[in-house]
XYZ file of C-alpha atoms in Angstrom:
342
model
C 19.159 11.401 14.013
C 21.431 9.708 16.544
C 19.673 6.702 18.057
C 19.055 6.569 21.805
C 21.295 4.160 23.692
C 19.130 2.270 26.168
C 21.631 0.319 28.278
C 25.273 -0.441 28.938
C 25.361 -3.360 26.477
C 24.353 -1.076 23.596
C 26.887 1.546 24.701
C 29.689 -1.062 24.796
C 28.768 -2.332 21.327
C 28.552 1.069 19.648
C 31.713 2.418 21.309
C 33.807 -0.694 20.556
C 34.711 -1.281 24.222
C 34.078 -4.569 25.972
C 31.110 -4.756 28.347
C 33.266 -5.853 31.374
C 35.613 -2.904 30.826
C 32.728 -0.445 30.630
C 31.242 -1.900 33.815
C 34.618 -1.680 35.534
C 34.888 1.980 34.536
C 31.478 2.864 35.976
C 32.321 1.102 39.245
C 35.661 2.895 39.543
C 37.048 5.078 36.694
C 40.556 4.870 38.170
C 40.546 1.071 37.816
C 40.959 1.180 34.010
C 43.972 2.350 31.989
C 44.218 6.058 31.209
C 43.951 5.474 27.450
C 40.834 3.309 27.934
C 39.299 5.836 30.310
C 39.755 8.617 27.755
C 38.178 6.470 25.039
C 35.133 5.704 27.246
C 34.699 9.339 28.263
C 34.900 10.471 24.643
C 32.225 7.919 23.709
C 30.030 9.060 26.602
C 30.197 12.602 25.303
C 29.690 11.621 21.657
C 26.656 9.414 22.270
C 25.298 11.419 25.244
C 24.918 8.239 27.288
C 24.008 8.390 30.990
C 23.896 5.006 32.737
C 21.035 4.089 35.062
C 22.924 4.266 38.346
C 19.956 2.937 40.293
C 19.755 -0.176 38.131
C 23.519 -0.668 38.418
C 23.227 -0.498 42.178
C 20.356 -2.963 42.270
C 22.409 -5.534 40.350
C 25.163 -5.456 42.947
C 25.223 -7.554 46.107
C 25.955 -4.362 48.004
C 25.024 -0.972 46.565
C 26.299 2.568 46.754
C 23.027 3.653 48.358
C 23.066 5.052 51.891
C 19.770 5.460 53.732
C 19.404 8.546 55.946
C 16.287 8.627 58.156
C 15.401 11.616 60.360
C 12.311 12.248 62.549
C 11.052 15.340 60.751
C 12.584 17.271 57.847
C 10.167 20.129 58.529
C 12.276 20.849 61.612
C 15.185 23.059 60.456
C 17.490 21.341 62.972
C 17.053 17.983 61.218
C 17.090 19.653 57.796
C 20.510 21.091 58.581
C 22.073 17.981 60.078
C 20.461 15.819 57.355
C 21.916 18.134 54.710
C 25.399 17.786 56.166
C 25.134 13.997 56.383
C 23.908 13.951 52.776
C 26.871 16.043 51.591
C 29.338 13.831 53.472
C 27.903 10.757 51.713
C 28.103 12.409 48.290
C 31.692 13.494 48.924
C 32.598 9.873 49.663
C 31.019 8.702 46.393
C 27.775 7.282 47.789
C 24.155 8.043 46.872
C 22.194 9.206 49.942
C 18.462 8.492 50.168
C 17.083 11.008 52.673
C 13.745 10.068 54.272
C 11.605 11.861 56.859
C 9.404 10.063 59.383
C 7.216 13.195 59.670
C 7.044 13.012 63.449
C 5.482 9.539 63.304
C 7.390 6.606 64.901
C 5.376 4.121 62.817
C 6.621 5.798 59.658
C 10.190 5.358 60.902
C 9.635 1.590 60.774
C 8.000 1.911 57.335
C 10.991 3.898 56.063
C 13.356 1.132 57.150
C 11.178 -1.464 55.407
C 11.191 0.640 52.217
C 14.959 0.947 52.324
C 15.376 -2.838 52.411
C 14.155 -3.100 48.818
C 16.841 -0.613 47.738
C 19.612 -2.783 49.230
C 21.512 0.094 50.885
C 25.078 -0.468 51.989
C 24.055 0.984 55.346
C 21.704 3.365 57.116
C 22.204 6.470 59.235
C 19.240 6.818 61.598
C 18.227 9.685 63.901
C 15.624 7.767 65.936
C 12.677 8.815 68.094
C 14.249 6.957 71.000
C 11.759 5.331 73.383
C 8.984 5.710 70.774
C 11.000 3.910 68.093
C 10.294 0.253 67.322
C 13.453 -1.094 68.938
C 12.932 -4.658 67.682
C 12.410 -3.440 64.111
C 15.641 -1.425 64.183
C 17.543 -4.373 65.644
C 16.173 -6.738 62.997
C 17.131 -4.306 60.228
C 20.617 -3.870 61.710
C 21.138 -7.645 61.691
C 21.146 -7.510 57.863
C 22.216 -3.953 57.079
C 24.536 -1.918 59.342
C 22.872 0.965 61.176
C 24.651 3.908 62.801
C 22.527 6.131 65.039
C 23.075 9.869 65.246
C 21.595 12.763 67.274
C 19.463 10.569 69.619
C 20.777 7.407 71.238
C 19.079 4.076 71.887
C 21.173 1.784 74.032
C 22.064 -1.613 72.565
C 20.636 -0.620 69.168
C 22.748 -0.005 66.067
C 26.444 -0.658 65.536
C 27.438 2.813 66.784
C 26.115 6.191 67.956
C 27.355 9.717 67.210
C 25.934 12.783 68.929
C 26.363 15.627 71.415
C 27.471 15.344 75.046
C 24.287 16.926 76.411
C 25.432 16.764 80.025
C 28.495 18.829 79.117
C 26.527 21.273 76.984
C 23.700 21.907 79.455
C 26.186 22.269 82.325
C 28.053 24.855 80.250
C 24.854 26.886 79.850
C 23.781 26.563 83.493
C 27.220 27.643 84.695
C 27.108 30.724 82.479
C 23.575 31.714 83.496
C 24.317 31.272 87.215
C 27.430 33.451 87.162
C 25.945 36.129 84.922
C 22.616 36.622 86.713
C 19.859 34.806 88.542
C 19.970 30.975 88.345
C 17.780 29.550 85.556
C 14.406 27.851 85.728
C 13.892 25.008 83.245
C 10.983 25.123 80.761
C 10.003 21.986 78.826
C 7.214 19.763 77.510
C 5.927 17.073 79.858
C 6.186 14.243 77.327
C 8.866 15.188 74.771
C 9.265 13.157 71.580
C 13.027 13.558 71.380
C 14.960 11.587 74.054
C 17.572 14.342 74.231
C 14.997 16.475 76.082
C 15.106 14.023 78.988
C 18.892 14.310 79.070
C 18.590 18.099 79.133
C 16.318 17.952 82.183
C 18.561 15.541 84.085
C 21.674 17.518 83.138
C 19.985 20.734 84.356
C 19.141 19.148 87.728
C 22.660 17.819 88.250
C 24.283 21.076 87.190
C 22.074 23.227 89.443
C 22.856 20.995 92.421
C 26.600 21.224 91.704
C 26.268 25.006 91.764
C 24.399 24.930 95.079
C 21.114 26.006 93.487
C 17.592 24.582 93.731
C 16.256 23.247 90.396
C 12.946 24.782 89.293
C 11.330 22.773 86.498
C 8.192 23.847 84.638
C 6.602 21.152 82.504
C 3.695 21.898 80.193
C 1.338 19.751 78.154
C 1.643 19.471 74.404
C 2.023 16.910 71.659
C 3.895 16.697 68.377
C 6.480 19.017 66.882
C 4.703 22.384 67.258
C 7.287 23.550 69.791
C 6.990 27.254 68.988
C 3.200 27.221 69.342
C 3.324 25.291 72.629
C 6.148 27.459 73.976
C 4.220 30.619 73.156
C 0.842 29.509 74.562
C 2.158 27.927 77.746
C 4.870 30.545 78.201
C 2.230 33.263 77.972
C 0.226 31.531 80.702
C 3.164 31.009 83.072
C 4.566 34.505 82.570
C 1.122 36.040 83.128
C 0.766 34.095 86.372
C 4.255 35.094 87.548
C 5.013 31.393 87.917
C 8.764 31.444 87.233
C 10.766 31.815 90.462
C 13.666 33.638 88.813
C 13.977 36.035 85.872
C 16.098 33.540 83.899
C 14.561 30.704 81.860
C 16.476 27.921 80.151
C 14.304 26.205 77.531
C 14.760 22.554 76.607
C 15.366 23.507 72.959
C 15.595 26.603 70.771
C 12.198 26.152 69.133
C 10.560 26.170 72.556
C 12.592 29.277 73.407
C 11.447 31.029 70.208
C 7.838 30.504 71.299
C 8.622 31.873 74.764
C 10.323 34.929 73.252
C 7.139 35.656 71.318
C 5.026 35.331 74.477
C 7.363 37.631 76.402
C 7.201 40.255 73.658
C 3.402 40.165 73.654
C 3.326 40.701 77.427
C 5.726 43.632 77.299
C 8.769 41.997 78.911
C 12.205 43.410 78.108
C 14.249 40.317 77.302
C 18.001 40.568 77.499
C 21.025 41.114 79.671
C 21.105 44.675 80.969
C 19.711 47.024 83.658
C 16.606 47.815 81.594
C 15.770 44.110 81.058
C 13.537 42.033 83.345
C 13.760 38.581 81.725
C 16.503 36.351 80.315
C 15.774 33.460 77.944
C 18.204 30.806 76.657
C 17.870 27.635 74.603
C 19.798 24.674 73.231
C 20.723 23.457 69.693
C 21.670 26.709 67.901
C 18.623 26.405 65.658
C 19.320 28.039 62.245
C 16.791 30.795 63.106
C 18.043 31.478 66.662
C 20.404 34.262 65.624
C 17.542 36.076 63.850
C 15.078 36.205 66.767
C 14.455 39.468 68.584
C 16.553 39.631 70.627
C 18.957 37.006 69.205
C 18.878 33.846 71.305
C 21.645 32.718 73.653
C 22.055 28.984 73.080
C 24.323 25.960 72.781
C 25.682 25.086 69.350
C 25.963 21.434 68.451
C 28.805 20.533 66.105
C 26.684 19.579 63.075
C 29.629 19.057 60.778
C 31.601 16.849 63.175
C 28.522 14.724 63.928
C 27.721 14.309 60.226
C 31.282 13.472 59.175
C 31.883 11.041 62.040
C 28.541 9.302 61.443
C 29.404 8.750 57.786
C 33.015 7.690 58.410
C 31.898 5.268 61.147
C 29.394 3.648 58.784
C 31.986 3.395 56.010
C 34.445 1.741 58.383
C 31.843 -0.959 58.995
C 31.650 -1.607 55.221
C 35.393 -1.881 54.849
C 35.844 -4.292 57.743
C 32.628 -6.147 56.865
C 32.211 -6.971 60.547
C 30.959 -5.223 63.646
C 33.467 -3.930 66.196
C 33.730 -6.015 69.410
C 31.941 -3.248 71.319
C 29.292 -0.754 70.258
C 30.989 2.584 69.586
C 29.699 5.845 71.051
C 31.173 9.201 70.031
C 30.083 12.417 71.758
C 31.068 15.936 70.716
C 31.033 18.871 73.106
C 28.590 21.739 72.704
C 29.692 25.369 72.414
C 28.167 28.311 74.268
C 26.778 30.998 71.950
C 26.220 34.229 73.909
C 23.666 36.547 72.317
C 21.456 39.380 73.548
C 18.592 37.305 75.007
C 20.647 36.255 78.055
């Protein structure tokens, strides 16, 4: 039986290739001569050797690990954007370590502490915003570069990449005003995600620019059960006839999905047509929004552009090995997705 090779030293000895050359190959296969590379690859196949990449990383001053921390992977929005960030890291030859804070700001701090022991080259963080431990993120960033994405925290991290929410909400308000009654705004009173506050302020400013009176409906609720809260509170407000117009813009798609369910249960005809008596729209282009009944009108964020720019911005920090003179902020425009719900 062929004996098991336990480490790189044993592989170098049995294959007749020097240990420094083998190490150089695993760091960058293109850095060794073609003839040597072929010899190493043939030996890898013959002896079925797979190096411990994690151990190799830990022996370096800087590793090929990239930490990716999101608020809640159970939320399909963060699953999708986290997936795209992960793929962008892999494409660039790095090993992403994707962690969820499970809706708990304290766990966000714990995730950063855990990542320190893995010596990542950098971290991509989608923070909770005002609920995040700002000092902890700053202290981490002093040693390991941090690029924020999705939600911004001013003066934290080397850079931020996200959506221009004032542009995107204005785009939706403009469409709803010209295609029917002006929208009311439906949201949670104390949202976890700081983007929700931007959506409210953008709605107010946009309505005033269009000569309309903002109508905001805030409801109680905690955590990430947006659909459940949207359904329960939407049912109550619709039953009371509380909304001043027949058009409702929800702070996010998950909230809108809950409201759609409430409207269905109360017998409302949701959509854009003479037989319809309610219009509902959202924001984010949640992966499920096109499968609701009726499909949800929303704003699509450019997941791919945000993911790619976040990764490339972090890599640029590695290459320069210094922070830019000013904190970089990159915002991508949202895109209106018109579906049957509005």
